[in-house]
Short mmCIF file of C-alpha atoms in Angstrom, two decimals:
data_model
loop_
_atom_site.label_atom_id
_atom_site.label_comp_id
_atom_site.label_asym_id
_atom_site.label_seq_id
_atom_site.Cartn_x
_atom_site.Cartn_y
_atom_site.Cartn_z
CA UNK A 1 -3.07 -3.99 -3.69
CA UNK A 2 -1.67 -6.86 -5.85
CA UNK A 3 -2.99 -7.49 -8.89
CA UNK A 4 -4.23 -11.50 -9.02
CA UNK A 5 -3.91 -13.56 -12.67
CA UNK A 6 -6.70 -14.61 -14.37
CA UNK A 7 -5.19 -17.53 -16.29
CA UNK A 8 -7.17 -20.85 -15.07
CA UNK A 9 -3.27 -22.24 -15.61
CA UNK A 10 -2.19 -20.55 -12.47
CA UNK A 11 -3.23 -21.41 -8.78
CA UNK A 12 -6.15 -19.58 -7.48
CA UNK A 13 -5.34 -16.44 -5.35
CA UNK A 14 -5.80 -16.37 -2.01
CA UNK A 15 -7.56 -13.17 -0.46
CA UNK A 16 -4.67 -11.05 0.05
CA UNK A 17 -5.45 -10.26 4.08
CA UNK A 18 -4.76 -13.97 4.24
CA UNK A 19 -1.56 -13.95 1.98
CA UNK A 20 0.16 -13.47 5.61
CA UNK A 21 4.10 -14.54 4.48
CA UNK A 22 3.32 -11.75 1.52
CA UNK A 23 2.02 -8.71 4.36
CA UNK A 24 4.97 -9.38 6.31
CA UNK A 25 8.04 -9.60 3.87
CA UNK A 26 8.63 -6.51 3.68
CA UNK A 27 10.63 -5.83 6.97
CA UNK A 28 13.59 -7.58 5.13
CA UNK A 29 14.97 -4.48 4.24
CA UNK A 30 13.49 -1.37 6.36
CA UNK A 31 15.78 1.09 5.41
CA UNK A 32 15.35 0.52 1.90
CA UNK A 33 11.76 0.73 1.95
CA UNK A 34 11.38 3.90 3.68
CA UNK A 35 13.68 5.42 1.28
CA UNK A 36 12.07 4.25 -2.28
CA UNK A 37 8.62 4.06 -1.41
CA UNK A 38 7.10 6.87 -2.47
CA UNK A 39 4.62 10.02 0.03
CA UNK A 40 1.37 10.49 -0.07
CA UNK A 41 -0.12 13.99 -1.44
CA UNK A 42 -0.30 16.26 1.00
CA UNK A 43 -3.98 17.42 -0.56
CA UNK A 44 -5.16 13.76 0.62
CA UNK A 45 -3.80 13.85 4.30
CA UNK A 46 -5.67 17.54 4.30
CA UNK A 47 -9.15 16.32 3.18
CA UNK A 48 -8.91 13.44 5.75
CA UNK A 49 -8.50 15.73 8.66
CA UNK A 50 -10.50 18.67 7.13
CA UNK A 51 -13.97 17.81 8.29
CA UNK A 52 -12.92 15.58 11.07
CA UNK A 53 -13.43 15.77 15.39
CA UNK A 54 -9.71 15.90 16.23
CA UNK A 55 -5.79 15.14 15.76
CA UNK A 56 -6.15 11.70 17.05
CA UNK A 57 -4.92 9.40 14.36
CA UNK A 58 -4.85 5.74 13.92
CA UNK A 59 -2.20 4.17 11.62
CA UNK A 60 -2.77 0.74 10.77
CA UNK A 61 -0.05 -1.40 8.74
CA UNK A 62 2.38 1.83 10.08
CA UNK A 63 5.18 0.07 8.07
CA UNK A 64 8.29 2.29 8.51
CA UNK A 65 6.19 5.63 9.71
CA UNK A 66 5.87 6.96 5.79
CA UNK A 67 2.07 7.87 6.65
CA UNK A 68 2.36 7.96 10.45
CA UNK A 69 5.22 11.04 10.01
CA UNK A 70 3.11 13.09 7.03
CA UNK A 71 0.29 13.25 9.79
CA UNK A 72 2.70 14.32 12.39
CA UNK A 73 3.94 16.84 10.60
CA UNK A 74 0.37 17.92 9.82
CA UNK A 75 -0.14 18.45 13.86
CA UNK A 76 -1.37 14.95 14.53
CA UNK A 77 -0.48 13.23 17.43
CA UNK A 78 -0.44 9.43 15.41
CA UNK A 79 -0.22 5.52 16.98
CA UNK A 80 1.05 3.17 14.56
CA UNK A 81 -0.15 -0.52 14.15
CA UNK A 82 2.24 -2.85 12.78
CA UNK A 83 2.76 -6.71 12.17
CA UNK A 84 6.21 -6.79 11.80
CA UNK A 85 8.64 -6.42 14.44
CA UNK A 86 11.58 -4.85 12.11
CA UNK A 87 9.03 -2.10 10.36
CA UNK A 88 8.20 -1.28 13.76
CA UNK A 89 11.25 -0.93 15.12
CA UNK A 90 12.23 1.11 12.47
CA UNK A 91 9.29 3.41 13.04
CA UNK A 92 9.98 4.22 16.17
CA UNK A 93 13.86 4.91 15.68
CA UNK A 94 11.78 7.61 13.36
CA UNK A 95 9.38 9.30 15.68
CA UNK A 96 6.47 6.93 15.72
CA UNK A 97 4.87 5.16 18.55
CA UNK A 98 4.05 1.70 17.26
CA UNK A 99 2.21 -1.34 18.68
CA UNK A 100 3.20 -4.82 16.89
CA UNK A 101 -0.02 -6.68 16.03
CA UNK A 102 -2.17 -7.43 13.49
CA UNK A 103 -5.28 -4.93 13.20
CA UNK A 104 -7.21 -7.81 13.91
CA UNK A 105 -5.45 -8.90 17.00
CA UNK A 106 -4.88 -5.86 18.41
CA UNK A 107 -6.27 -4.35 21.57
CA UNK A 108 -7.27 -0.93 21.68
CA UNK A 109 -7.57 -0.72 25.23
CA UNK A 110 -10.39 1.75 25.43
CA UNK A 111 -8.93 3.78 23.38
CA UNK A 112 -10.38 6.23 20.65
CA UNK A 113 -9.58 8.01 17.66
CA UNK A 114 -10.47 11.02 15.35
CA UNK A 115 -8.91 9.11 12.34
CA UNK A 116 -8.29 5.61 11.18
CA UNK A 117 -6.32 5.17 8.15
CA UNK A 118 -4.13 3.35 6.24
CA UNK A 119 -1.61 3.69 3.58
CA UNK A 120 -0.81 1.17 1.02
CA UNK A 121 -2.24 -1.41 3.81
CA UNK A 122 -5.80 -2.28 4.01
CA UNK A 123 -5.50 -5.35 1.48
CA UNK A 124 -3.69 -6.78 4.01
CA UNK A 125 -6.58 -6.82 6.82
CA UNK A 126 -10.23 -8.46 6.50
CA UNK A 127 -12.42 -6.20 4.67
CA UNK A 128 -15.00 -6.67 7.02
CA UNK A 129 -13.88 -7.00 10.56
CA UNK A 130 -11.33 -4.77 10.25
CA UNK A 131 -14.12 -1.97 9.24
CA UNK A 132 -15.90 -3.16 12.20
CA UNK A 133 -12.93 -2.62 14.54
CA UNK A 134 -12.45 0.77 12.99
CA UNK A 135 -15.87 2.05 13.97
CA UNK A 136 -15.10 0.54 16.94
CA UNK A 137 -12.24 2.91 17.88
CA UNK A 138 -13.60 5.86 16.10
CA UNK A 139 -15.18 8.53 17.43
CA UNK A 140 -18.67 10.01 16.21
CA UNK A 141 -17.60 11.91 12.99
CA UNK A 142 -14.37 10.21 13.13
CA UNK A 143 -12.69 9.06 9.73
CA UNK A 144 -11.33 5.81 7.52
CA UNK A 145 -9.54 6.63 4.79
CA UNK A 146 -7.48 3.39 3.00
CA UNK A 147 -5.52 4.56 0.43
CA UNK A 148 -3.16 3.60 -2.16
CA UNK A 149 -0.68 4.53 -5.07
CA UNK A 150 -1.44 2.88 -8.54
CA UNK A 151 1.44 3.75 -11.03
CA UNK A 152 1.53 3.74 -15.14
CA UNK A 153 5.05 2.70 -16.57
CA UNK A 154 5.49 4.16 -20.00
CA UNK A 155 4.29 1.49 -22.72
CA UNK A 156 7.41 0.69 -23.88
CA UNK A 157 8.86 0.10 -20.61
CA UNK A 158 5.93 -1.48 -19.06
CA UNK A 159 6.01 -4.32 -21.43
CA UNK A 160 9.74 -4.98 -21.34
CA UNK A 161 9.21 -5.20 -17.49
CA UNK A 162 6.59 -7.63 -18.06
CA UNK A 163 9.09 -9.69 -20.38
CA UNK A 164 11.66 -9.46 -18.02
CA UNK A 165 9.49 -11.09 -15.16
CA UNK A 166 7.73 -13.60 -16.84
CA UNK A 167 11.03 -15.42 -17.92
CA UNK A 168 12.79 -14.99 -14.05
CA UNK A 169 9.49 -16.07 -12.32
CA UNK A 170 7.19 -17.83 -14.66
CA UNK A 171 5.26 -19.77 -11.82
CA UNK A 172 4.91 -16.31 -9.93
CA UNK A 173 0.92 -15.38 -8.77
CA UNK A 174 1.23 -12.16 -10.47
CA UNK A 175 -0.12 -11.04 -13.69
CA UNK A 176 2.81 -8.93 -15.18
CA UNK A 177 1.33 -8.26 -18.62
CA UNK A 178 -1.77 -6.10 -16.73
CA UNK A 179 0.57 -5.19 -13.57
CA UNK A 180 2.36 -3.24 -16.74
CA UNK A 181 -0.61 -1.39 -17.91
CA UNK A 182 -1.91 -0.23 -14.43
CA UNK A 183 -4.10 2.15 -14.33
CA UNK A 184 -7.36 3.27 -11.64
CA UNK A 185 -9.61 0.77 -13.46
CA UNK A 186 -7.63 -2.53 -12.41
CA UNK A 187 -8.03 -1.22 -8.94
CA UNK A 188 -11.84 -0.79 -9.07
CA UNK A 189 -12.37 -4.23 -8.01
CA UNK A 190 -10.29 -3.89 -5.19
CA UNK A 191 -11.95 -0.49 -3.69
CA UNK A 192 -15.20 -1.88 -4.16
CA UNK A 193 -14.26 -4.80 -1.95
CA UNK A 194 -13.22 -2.44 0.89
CA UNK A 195 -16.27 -0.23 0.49
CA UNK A 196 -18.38 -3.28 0.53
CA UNK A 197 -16.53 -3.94 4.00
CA UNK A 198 -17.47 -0.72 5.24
CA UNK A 199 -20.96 -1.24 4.25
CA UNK A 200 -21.34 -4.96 5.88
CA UNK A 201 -19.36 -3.65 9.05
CA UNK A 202 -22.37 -1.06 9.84
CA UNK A 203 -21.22 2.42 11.50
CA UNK A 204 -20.40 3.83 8.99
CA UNK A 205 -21.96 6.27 6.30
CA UNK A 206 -21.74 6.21 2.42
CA UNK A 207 -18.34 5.31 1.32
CA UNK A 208 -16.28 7.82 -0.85
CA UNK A 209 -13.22 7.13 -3.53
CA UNK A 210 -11.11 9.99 -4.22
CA UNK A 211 -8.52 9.90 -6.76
CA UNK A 212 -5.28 12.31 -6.53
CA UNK A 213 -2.99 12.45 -9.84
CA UNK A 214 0.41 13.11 -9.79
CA UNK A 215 4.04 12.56 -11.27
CA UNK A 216 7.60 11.42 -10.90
CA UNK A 217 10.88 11.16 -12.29
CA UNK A 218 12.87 8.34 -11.80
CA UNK A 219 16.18 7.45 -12.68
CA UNK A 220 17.45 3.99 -13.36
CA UNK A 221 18.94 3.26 -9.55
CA UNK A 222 16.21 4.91 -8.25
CA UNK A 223 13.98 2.72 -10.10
CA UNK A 224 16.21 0.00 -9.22
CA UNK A 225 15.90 0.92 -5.51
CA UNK A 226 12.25 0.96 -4.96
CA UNK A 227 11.73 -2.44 -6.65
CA UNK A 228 12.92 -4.50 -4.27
CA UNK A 229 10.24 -3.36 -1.58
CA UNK A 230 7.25 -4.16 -3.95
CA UNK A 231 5.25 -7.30 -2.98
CA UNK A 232 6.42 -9.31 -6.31
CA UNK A 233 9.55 -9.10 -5.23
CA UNK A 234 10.45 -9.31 -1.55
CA UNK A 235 10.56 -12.98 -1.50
CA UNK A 236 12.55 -13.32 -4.32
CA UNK A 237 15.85 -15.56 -4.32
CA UNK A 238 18.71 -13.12 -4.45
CA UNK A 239 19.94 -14.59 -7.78
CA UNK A 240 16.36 -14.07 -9.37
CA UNK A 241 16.34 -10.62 -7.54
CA UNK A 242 19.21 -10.23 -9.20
CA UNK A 243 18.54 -11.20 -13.19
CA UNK A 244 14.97 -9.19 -12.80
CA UNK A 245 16.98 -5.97 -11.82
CA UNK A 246 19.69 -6.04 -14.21
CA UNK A 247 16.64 -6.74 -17.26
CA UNK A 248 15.18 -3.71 -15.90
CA UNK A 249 18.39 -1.38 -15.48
CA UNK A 250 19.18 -2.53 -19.49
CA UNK A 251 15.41 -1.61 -20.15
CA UNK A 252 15.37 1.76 -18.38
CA UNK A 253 19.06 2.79 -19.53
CA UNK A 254 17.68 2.04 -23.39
CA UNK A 255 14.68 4.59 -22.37
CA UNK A 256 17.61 7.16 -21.40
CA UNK A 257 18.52 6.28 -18.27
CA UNK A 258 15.46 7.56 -16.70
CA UNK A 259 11.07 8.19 -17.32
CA UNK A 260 8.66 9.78 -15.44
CA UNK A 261 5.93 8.15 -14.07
CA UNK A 262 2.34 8.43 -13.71
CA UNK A 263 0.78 8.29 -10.48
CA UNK A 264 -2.93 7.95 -9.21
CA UNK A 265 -3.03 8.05 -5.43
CA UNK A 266 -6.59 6.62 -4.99
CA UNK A 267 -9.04 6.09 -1.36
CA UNK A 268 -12.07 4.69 -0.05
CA UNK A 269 -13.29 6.92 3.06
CA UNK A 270 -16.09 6.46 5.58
CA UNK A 271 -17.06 9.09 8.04
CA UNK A 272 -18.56 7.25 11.34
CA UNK A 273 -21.57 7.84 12.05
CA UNK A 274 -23.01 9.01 15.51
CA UNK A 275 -25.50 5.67 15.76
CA UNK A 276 -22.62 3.20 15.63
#
């Protein structure tokens, strides 16, 4: 869920489901992204199927099958739904059976699920008829669950970042100064927005956040690695690409060579309810 500036200096940001050239960049380099991007806790995929009708999952915004293959290996039998020709096609080399559409677009067929969720995703569809088209497809009891990781660099390392990116994309629609000090709260906005969704849609009863903390250890070419596939950056000119990732190694190797980063894994969840 990008974070959107705030400085009357910079153009106004679109709503991010609309930011369409952003949501599908980031087939330019599969392989990379399903290697750097970090799993979800394995407590969150268990409280989404816990209390819910059946193994029938949903996967929207499948991407490379990160989410799709954590619910398969929980016993799930899981369809993916995915813009982007290359993420799909990578997800199914994987395991996954994808459809290529927008949630939107797509065409459940009659079909039905126990769960409908969504992993580092639902920014990228319309708050409000995608909700809709989740109840839709749900069955009574059924479960959304849209979820994302929110990260805290170190100070010291957040703000050099933040240097480093100003200078190589100064006319970029990103505030890197608050990107650096991430934490649940500059989310909040954003997971009212898609509760809000939930609520408009109708079908659905009370929404739920949930919040799962965790940590990591990178170092610097792992760092280096999972860059690339965040939304700041997968449009970048290669020789921009390039200056921001060198500024970073130099940053990280000062720090050591490596940090270990904070992690909030945070959801909005709906259960379906049996009038819908």
């Amino acid at each position: 869920m990008p974070t959107v500036p705030s400085e009357p200096t910079r153009p106004p940001a679109r709503e991010p489901h609309r930011a369409r050239e952003v949501a599908e960049s980031f087939g330019t380099d599969p392989e990379r992204y399903d290697r750097a991007r970090p799993r979800y806790p394995d407590a969150l995929v268990e409280r989404i199927l816990a209390a819910g009708p059946g193994s029938d999952v949903l996967d929207i915004g499948t991407g490379t099958g990160i989410v799709a293959r954590q619910f398969q290996a929980a016993g799930c039998c899981v369809l993916g739904v995915e813009p982007d020709a290359r993420m799909a096609g990578f997800a199914r080399r994987g395991g996954v059976e994808v459809e290529v559409a927008t949630f939107e677009a797509w065409d459940p067929a009659g079909r039905t699920f126990d769960a409908v969720v969504a992993g580092q995703a639902w920014h990228w569809v319309d708050p409000v008829a995608g909700a809709a088209k989740a109840a839709e497809v749900l069955r009574p009891g059924g479960r959304l669950a849209a979820f994302w990781h929110v990260f805290q660099l170190p100070p010291d390392l957040g703000e050099a970042v933040a240097a480093i990116c100003e200078r190589a994309m100064p006319d970029a629609p990103f505030d890197f100064r608050a990107a650096s000090r991430t934490a649940v709260d500059l989310y909040e906005a954003g997971l009212t927005k898609v509760a809000d969704g939930i609520r408009e849609a109708g079908g659905f009863g009370d929404a739920e956040q949930w919040r799962f903390d965790w940590e990591r250890s990178y170092t610097r070419d792992e760092w280096l690695d999972l860059m690339p596939t965040q939304g700041a950056f997968t449009r970048l000119p290669p020789d921009k690409l390039a200056e921001v990732l060198e500024g970073v190694g130099a940053a990280v190797d000062a720090m050591g060579g490596g940090f270990t980063m904070r992690y909030a894994t945070v959801a909005v969840s709906a259960v379906r309810s049996d009038a819908a």
